[in-house]
XYZ file of C-alpha atoms in Angstrom:
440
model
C 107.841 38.557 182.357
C 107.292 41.248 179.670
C 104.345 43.060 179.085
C 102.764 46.114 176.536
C 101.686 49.095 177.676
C 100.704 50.454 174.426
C 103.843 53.074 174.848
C 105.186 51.745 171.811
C 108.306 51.010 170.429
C 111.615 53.553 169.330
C 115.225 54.160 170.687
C 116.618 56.685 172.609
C 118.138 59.805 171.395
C 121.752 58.305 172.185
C 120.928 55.113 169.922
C 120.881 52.915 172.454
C 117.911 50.419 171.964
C 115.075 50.527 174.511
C 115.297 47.612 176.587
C 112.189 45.467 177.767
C 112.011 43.401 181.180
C 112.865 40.394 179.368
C 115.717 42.116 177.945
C 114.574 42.288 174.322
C 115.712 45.227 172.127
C 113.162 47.270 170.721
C 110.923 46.535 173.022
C 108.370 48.381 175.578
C 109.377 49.259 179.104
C 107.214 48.255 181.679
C 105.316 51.855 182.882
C 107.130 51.195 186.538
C 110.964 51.743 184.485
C 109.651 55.115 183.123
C 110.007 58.496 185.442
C 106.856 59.124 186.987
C 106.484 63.084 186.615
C 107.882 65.033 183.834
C 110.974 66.654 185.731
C 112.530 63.100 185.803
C 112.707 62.671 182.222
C 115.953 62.477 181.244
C 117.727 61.807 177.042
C 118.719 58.517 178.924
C 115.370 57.730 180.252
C 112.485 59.628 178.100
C 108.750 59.347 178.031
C 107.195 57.458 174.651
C 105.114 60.324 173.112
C 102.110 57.995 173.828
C 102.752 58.742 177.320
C 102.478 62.203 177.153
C 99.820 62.347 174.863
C 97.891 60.098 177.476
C 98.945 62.460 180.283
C 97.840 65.621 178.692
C 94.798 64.293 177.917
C 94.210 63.028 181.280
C 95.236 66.204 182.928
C 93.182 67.720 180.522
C 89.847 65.765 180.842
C 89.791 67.407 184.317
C 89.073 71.079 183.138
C 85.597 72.247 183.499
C 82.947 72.996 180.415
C 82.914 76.282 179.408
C 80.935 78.412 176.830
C 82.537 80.368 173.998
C 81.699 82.799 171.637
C 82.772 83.221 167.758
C 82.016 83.327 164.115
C 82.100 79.907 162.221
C 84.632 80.482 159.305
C 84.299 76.693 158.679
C 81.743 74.366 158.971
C 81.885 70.513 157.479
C 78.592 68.765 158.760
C 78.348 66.148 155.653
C 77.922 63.449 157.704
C 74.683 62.819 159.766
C 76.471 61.906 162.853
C 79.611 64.160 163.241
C 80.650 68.169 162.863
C 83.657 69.710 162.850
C 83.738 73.567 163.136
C 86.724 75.972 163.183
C 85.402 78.918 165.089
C 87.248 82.208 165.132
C 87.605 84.988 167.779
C 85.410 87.999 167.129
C 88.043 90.276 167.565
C 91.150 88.820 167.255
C 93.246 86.231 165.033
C 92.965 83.246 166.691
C 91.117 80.332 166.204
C 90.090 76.636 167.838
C 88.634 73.088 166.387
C 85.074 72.485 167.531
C 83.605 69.181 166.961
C 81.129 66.986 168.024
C 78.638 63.958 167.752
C 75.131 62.934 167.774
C 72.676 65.487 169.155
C 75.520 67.916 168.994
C 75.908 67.119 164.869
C 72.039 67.335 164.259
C 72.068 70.908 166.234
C 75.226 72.393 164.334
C 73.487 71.076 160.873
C 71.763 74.109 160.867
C 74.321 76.583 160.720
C 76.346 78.068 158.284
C 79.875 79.948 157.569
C 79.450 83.395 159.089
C 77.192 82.749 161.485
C 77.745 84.137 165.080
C 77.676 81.018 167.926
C 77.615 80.223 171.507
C 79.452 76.989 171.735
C 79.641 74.953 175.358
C 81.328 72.135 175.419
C 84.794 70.054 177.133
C 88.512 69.939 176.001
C 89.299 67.345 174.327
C 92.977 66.147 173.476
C 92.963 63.568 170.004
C 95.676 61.166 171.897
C 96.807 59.784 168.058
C 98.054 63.106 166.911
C 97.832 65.449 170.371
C 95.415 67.873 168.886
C 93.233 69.534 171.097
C 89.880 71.261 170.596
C 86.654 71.779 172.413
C 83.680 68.823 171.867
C 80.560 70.433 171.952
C 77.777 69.902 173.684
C 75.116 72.454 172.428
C 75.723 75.593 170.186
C 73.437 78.597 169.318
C 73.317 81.668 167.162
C 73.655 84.566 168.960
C 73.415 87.164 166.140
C 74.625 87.440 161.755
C 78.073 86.346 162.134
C 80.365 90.124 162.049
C 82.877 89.160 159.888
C 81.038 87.277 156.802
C 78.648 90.930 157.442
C 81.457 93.342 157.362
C 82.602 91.888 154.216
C 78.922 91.724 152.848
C 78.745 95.784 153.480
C 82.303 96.262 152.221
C 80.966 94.947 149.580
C 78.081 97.000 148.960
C 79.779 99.870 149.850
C 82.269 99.846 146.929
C 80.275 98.417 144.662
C 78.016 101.317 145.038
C 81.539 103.547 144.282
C 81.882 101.867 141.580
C 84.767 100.091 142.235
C 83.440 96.822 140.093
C 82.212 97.951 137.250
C 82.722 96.798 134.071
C 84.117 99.852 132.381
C 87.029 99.838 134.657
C 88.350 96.350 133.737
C 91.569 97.414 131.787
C 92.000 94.369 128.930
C 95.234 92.063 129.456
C 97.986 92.678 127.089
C 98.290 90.217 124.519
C 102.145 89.324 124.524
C 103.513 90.172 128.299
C 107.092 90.890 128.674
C 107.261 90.989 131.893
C 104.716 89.629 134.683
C 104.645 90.945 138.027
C 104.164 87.770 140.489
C 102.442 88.812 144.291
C 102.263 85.794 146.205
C 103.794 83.959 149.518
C 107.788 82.985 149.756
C 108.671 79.279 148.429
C 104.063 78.823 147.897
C 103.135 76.013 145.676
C 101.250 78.762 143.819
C 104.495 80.779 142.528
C 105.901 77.345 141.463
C 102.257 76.654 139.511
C 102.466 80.117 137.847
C 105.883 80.391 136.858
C 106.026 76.914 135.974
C 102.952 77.240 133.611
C 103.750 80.516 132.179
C 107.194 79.407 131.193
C 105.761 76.362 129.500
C 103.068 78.283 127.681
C 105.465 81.135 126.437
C 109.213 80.242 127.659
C 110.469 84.167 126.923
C 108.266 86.412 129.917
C 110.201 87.121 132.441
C 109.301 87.583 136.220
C 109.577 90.135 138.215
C 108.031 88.755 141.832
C 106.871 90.366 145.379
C 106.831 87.929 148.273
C 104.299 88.699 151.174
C 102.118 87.446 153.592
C 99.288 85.740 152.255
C 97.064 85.238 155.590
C 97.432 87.024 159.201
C 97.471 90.602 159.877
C 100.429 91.565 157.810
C 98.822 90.574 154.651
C 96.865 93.357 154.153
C 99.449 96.363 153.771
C 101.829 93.739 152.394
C 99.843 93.369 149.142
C 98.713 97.232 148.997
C 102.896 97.904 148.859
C 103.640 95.665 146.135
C 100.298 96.100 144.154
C 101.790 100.020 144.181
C 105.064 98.895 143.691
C 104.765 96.596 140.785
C 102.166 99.327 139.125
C 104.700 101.940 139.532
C 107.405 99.189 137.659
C 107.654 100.332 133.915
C 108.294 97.054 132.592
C 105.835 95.489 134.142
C 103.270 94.400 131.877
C 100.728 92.539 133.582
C 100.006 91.754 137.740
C 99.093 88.605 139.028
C 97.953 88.579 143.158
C 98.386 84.556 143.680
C 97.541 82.265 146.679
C 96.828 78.723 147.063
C 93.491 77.182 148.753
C 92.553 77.725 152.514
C 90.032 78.408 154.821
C 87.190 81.695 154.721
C 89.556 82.923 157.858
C 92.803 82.263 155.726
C 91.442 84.298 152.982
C 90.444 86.836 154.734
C 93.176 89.418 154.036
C 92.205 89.667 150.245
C 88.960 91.048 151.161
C 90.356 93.754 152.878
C 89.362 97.102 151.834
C 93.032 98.775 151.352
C 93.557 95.569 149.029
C 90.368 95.825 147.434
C 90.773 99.983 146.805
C 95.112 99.372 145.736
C 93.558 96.908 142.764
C 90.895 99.351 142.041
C 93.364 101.664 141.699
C 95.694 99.455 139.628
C 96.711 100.872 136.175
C 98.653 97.822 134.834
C 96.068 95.194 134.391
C 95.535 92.739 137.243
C 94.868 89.356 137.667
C 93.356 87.496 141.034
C 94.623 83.958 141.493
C 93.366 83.455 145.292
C 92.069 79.900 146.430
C 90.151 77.470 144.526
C 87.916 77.582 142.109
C 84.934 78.366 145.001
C 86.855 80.638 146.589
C 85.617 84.125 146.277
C 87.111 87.360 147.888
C 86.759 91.004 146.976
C 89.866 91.425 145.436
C 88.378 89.089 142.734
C 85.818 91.835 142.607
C 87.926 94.486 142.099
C 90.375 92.647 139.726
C 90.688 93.285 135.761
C 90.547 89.361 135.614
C 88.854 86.122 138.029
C 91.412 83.413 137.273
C 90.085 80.306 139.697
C 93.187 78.924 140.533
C 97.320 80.308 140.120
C 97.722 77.770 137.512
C 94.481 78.983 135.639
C 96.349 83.076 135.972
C 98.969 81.261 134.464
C 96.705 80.381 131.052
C 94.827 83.617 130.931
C 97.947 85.998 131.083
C 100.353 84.377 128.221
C 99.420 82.492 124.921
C 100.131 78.865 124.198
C 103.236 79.189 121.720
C 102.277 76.094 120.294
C 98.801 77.380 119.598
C 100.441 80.963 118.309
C 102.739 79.024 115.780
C 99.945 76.792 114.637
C 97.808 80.107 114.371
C 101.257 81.494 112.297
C 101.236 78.468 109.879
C 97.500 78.376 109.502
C 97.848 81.943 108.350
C 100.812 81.616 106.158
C 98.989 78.858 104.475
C 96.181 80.867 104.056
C 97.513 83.521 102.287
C 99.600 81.539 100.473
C 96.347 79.370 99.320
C 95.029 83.407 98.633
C 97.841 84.483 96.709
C 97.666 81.503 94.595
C 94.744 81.961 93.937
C 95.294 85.561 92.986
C 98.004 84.344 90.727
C 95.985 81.824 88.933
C 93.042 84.117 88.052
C 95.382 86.886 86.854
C 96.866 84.165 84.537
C 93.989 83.159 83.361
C 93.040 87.229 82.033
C 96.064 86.929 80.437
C 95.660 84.299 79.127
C 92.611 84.657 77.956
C 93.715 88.512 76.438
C 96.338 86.312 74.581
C 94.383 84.125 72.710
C 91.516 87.398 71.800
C 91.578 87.778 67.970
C 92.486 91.295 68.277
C 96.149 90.208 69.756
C 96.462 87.128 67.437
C 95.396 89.005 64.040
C 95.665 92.597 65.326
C 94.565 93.642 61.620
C 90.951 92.831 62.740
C 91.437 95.696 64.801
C 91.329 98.158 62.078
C 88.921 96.434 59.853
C 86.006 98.244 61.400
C 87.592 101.417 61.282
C 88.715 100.517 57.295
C 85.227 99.645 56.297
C 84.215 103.166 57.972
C 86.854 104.793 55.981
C 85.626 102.945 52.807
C 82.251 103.866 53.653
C 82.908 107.416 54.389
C 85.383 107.938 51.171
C 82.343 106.032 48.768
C 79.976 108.259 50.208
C 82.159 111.351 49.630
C 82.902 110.409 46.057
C 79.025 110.642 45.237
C 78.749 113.292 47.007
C 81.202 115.394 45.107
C 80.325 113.641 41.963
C 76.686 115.158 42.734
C 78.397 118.496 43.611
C 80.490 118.668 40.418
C 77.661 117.210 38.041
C 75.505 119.864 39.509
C 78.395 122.698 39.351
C 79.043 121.688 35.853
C 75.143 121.680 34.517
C 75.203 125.601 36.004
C 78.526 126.257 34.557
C 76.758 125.211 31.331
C 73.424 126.828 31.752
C 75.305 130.278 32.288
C 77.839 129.863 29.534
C 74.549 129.142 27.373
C 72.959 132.880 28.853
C 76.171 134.096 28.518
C 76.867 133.488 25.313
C 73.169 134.474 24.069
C 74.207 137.829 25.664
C 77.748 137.928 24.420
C 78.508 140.819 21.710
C 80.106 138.066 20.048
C 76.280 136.085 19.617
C 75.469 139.666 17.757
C 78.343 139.579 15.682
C 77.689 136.006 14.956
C 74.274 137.226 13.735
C 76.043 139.286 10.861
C 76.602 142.430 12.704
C 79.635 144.528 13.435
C 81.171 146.499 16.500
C 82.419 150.272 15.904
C 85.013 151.253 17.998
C 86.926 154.887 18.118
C 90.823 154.706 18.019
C 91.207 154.834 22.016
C 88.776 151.726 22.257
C 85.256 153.676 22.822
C 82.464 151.813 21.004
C 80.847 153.808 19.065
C 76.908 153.932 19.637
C 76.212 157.563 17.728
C 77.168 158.636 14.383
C 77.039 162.393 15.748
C 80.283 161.181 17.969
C 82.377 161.280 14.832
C 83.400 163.456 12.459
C 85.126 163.049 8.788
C 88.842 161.614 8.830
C 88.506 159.912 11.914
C 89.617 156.257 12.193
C 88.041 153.713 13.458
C 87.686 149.987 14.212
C 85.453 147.602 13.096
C 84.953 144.333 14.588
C 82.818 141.601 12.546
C 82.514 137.847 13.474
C 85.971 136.628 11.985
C 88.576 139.625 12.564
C 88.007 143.110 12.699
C 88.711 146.010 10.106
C 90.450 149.488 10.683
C 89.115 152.178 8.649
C 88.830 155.911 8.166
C 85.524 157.946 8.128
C 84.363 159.704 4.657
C 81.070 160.873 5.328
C 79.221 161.184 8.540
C 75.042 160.599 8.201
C 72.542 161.770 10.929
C 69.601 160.399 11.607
């Protein structure tokens, strides 16, 4: 007869088909056909996985309870009746799975990421996937967890330098060239940035640092290509880029070298590290918080699409404005065009003419006054003068003497007997020689 041990069913690593007792292909050997201990294993004649799994955890269900100490750098206690914990060593980089239920669960519920436990409990091997960790038992605090309080006074520390404040954010270039990349070898997160950048504005181009993201190598690994990619002329723009993980994973962007190397940063820098509630101090210390690669991605390139419908909205602005422009300047002209002074440009002058007509009516009186006036003075002295004229005297019946060389003569005594002389009546004058000369 054939029977099921659970072990499963698979073929050997020549390809020949397990064999059952009842000759079957495919399926299980009875446990009595498989090598009892380990060193008997053979490719012919292997142990199912189940069957190790089932021995580990056997062998390991023997080991004694212990009590551990470390800082919870992740804590999931959702559920009322279950924990899981991933506790890491004070000191060094390693880690271990904690869980446990019931009393356990209600006890844990109380604690938080950072905090610094006591943990006893048993190993525990997960047969399904051969995971081991320790089930607790009973965990308490034994003090504020170190790491989660280093970080807090790193914090406090440079913040107090200055190191965060606003006035040192440097603004990100509007239209990157060239985008220095930081992140892991072959990470989603280099995929999600590149990807996105090139769809958002196809011609940046890339100029990338791989490093370790997580582990004690991380640290200096992102100070040297921080510097490096800051000391790169043609690069425009930095973005530091990791996918999700764990408060331990993380850890290495809170590091003060990395935190002081961003600081320090003269190209502008952009943190991409985690998810969304993922904070370290590098995001701190950054020009720009972008909560996920793929959100760096927006924030350090436009949207070409949105830049060209930005372009056409502004070309049909201003051609809506220059229309406009044209239009009203038409319309002056238009409306200088059809002004009376351009149509009859005669009425231009008529002002002016009915001045000039004014002006020349006003001077003719004028001088008309002036001459009439002139004229009645002329006559008023030609009137005196001719009442004083010698000739009004002569007209009176009296006569002018005058000597040969033109003297009038006004005394008799002046001449003498022979002498000629002139004498001038109203109508001609006479010439005539002296006879007799009679004093008075």
């Amino acid at each position: 007869m054939s029977w099921n041990n659970g072990y499963g069913m698979g073929t050997q690593p020549s390809g020949t088909p397990w064999t059952g007792a009842d000759g079957a292909a495919g399926a299980p050997r009875p446990l009595d056909q498989l090598p009892k201990y380990a060193r008997d294993t053979t490719p012919e004649n292997p142990w199912p996985v189940n069957l190790l799994s089932r021995k580990w955890h056997d062998v390991i269900d023997r080991w004694p309870t212990v009590w551990i100490e470390g800082q919870i750098v992740e804590i999931n206690a959702r559920r009322a009746t279950s924990v899981y914990i991933t506790l890491r060593d004070n000191f060094e980089d390693v880690s271990i799975s904690v869980n446990g239920f019931g009393a356990f669960a209600q006890m844990a519920r109380g604690f938080k990421q950072g905090d610094r436990v006591v943990v006893h409990g048993k190993a525990d091997l997960w047969v399904k996937q051969t995971r081991l960790s320790l089930r607790g038992d009973d965990i308490r605090k034994v003090g504020v967890g170190d790491l989660k309080e280093q970080i807090d006074e790193l914090r406090r520390k440079l913040k107090g330098e200055g190191l965060f404040d606003a006035a040192n954010k440097v603004p990100l270039p509007e239209f990157p060239k060239n985008i220095g990349l930081i992140c892991a070898p072959q990470a989603r997160a280099e995929g999600d940035v590149i990807t996105n950048v090139m769809l958002r504005w196809p011609t940046v181009d890339f100029t990338v640092q791989h490093v370790h993201v997580q582990g004690p190598q991380c640290p200096p690994e992102v100070v040297d290509a921080i510097r490096r990619l800051d000391a790169d002329p043609n690069v425009d723009v930095i973005i530091v880029a990791r996918g999700g993980g764990s408060f331990e994973d993380l850890i290495g962007f809170s590091d003060e070298g990395v935190v002081r190397a961003t600081a320090a940063c003269v190209t502008p820098i952009v943190s991409a590290i985690g998810h969304e509630d993922d904070w370290t101090l590098i995001d701190l210390a950054a020009d720009v918080r972008a909560s996920t690669p793929t959100d760096a991605a927006k924030r350090v390139v436009p949207d070409v699409r949105e830049q060209q419908q930005l372009i056409a909205n502004a070309i049909g602005t201003m051609r809506m404005r220059i229309g406009a422009m044209v239009d009203n300047e038409t319309r002056l002209v238009e409306g200088y065009a059809n002004r009376p002074s351009l149509t009859r440009p005669q009425t231009m002058l008529d002002p002016y003419q009915r001045q000039i007509d004014d002006a020349v009516r006003t001077m003719r009186i004028g001088l008309t006054r002036i001459v009439d006036d002139e004229q009645l003075r002329v006559e008023k002295l030609e009137a005196t003068l001719r009442a004083l004229s010698p000739q009004s005297t002569l007209d009176r019946g009296y006569a002018v003497l005058q000597t040969a060389d033109g003297h009038v003569v006004d005394d008799a005594a002046t001449l003498k007997a022979g002498d000629e002389i002139t004498v001038t009546l109203r109508r001609g004058a006479v010439v005539a020689q002296t006879t007799k000369i009679v004093e008075p």
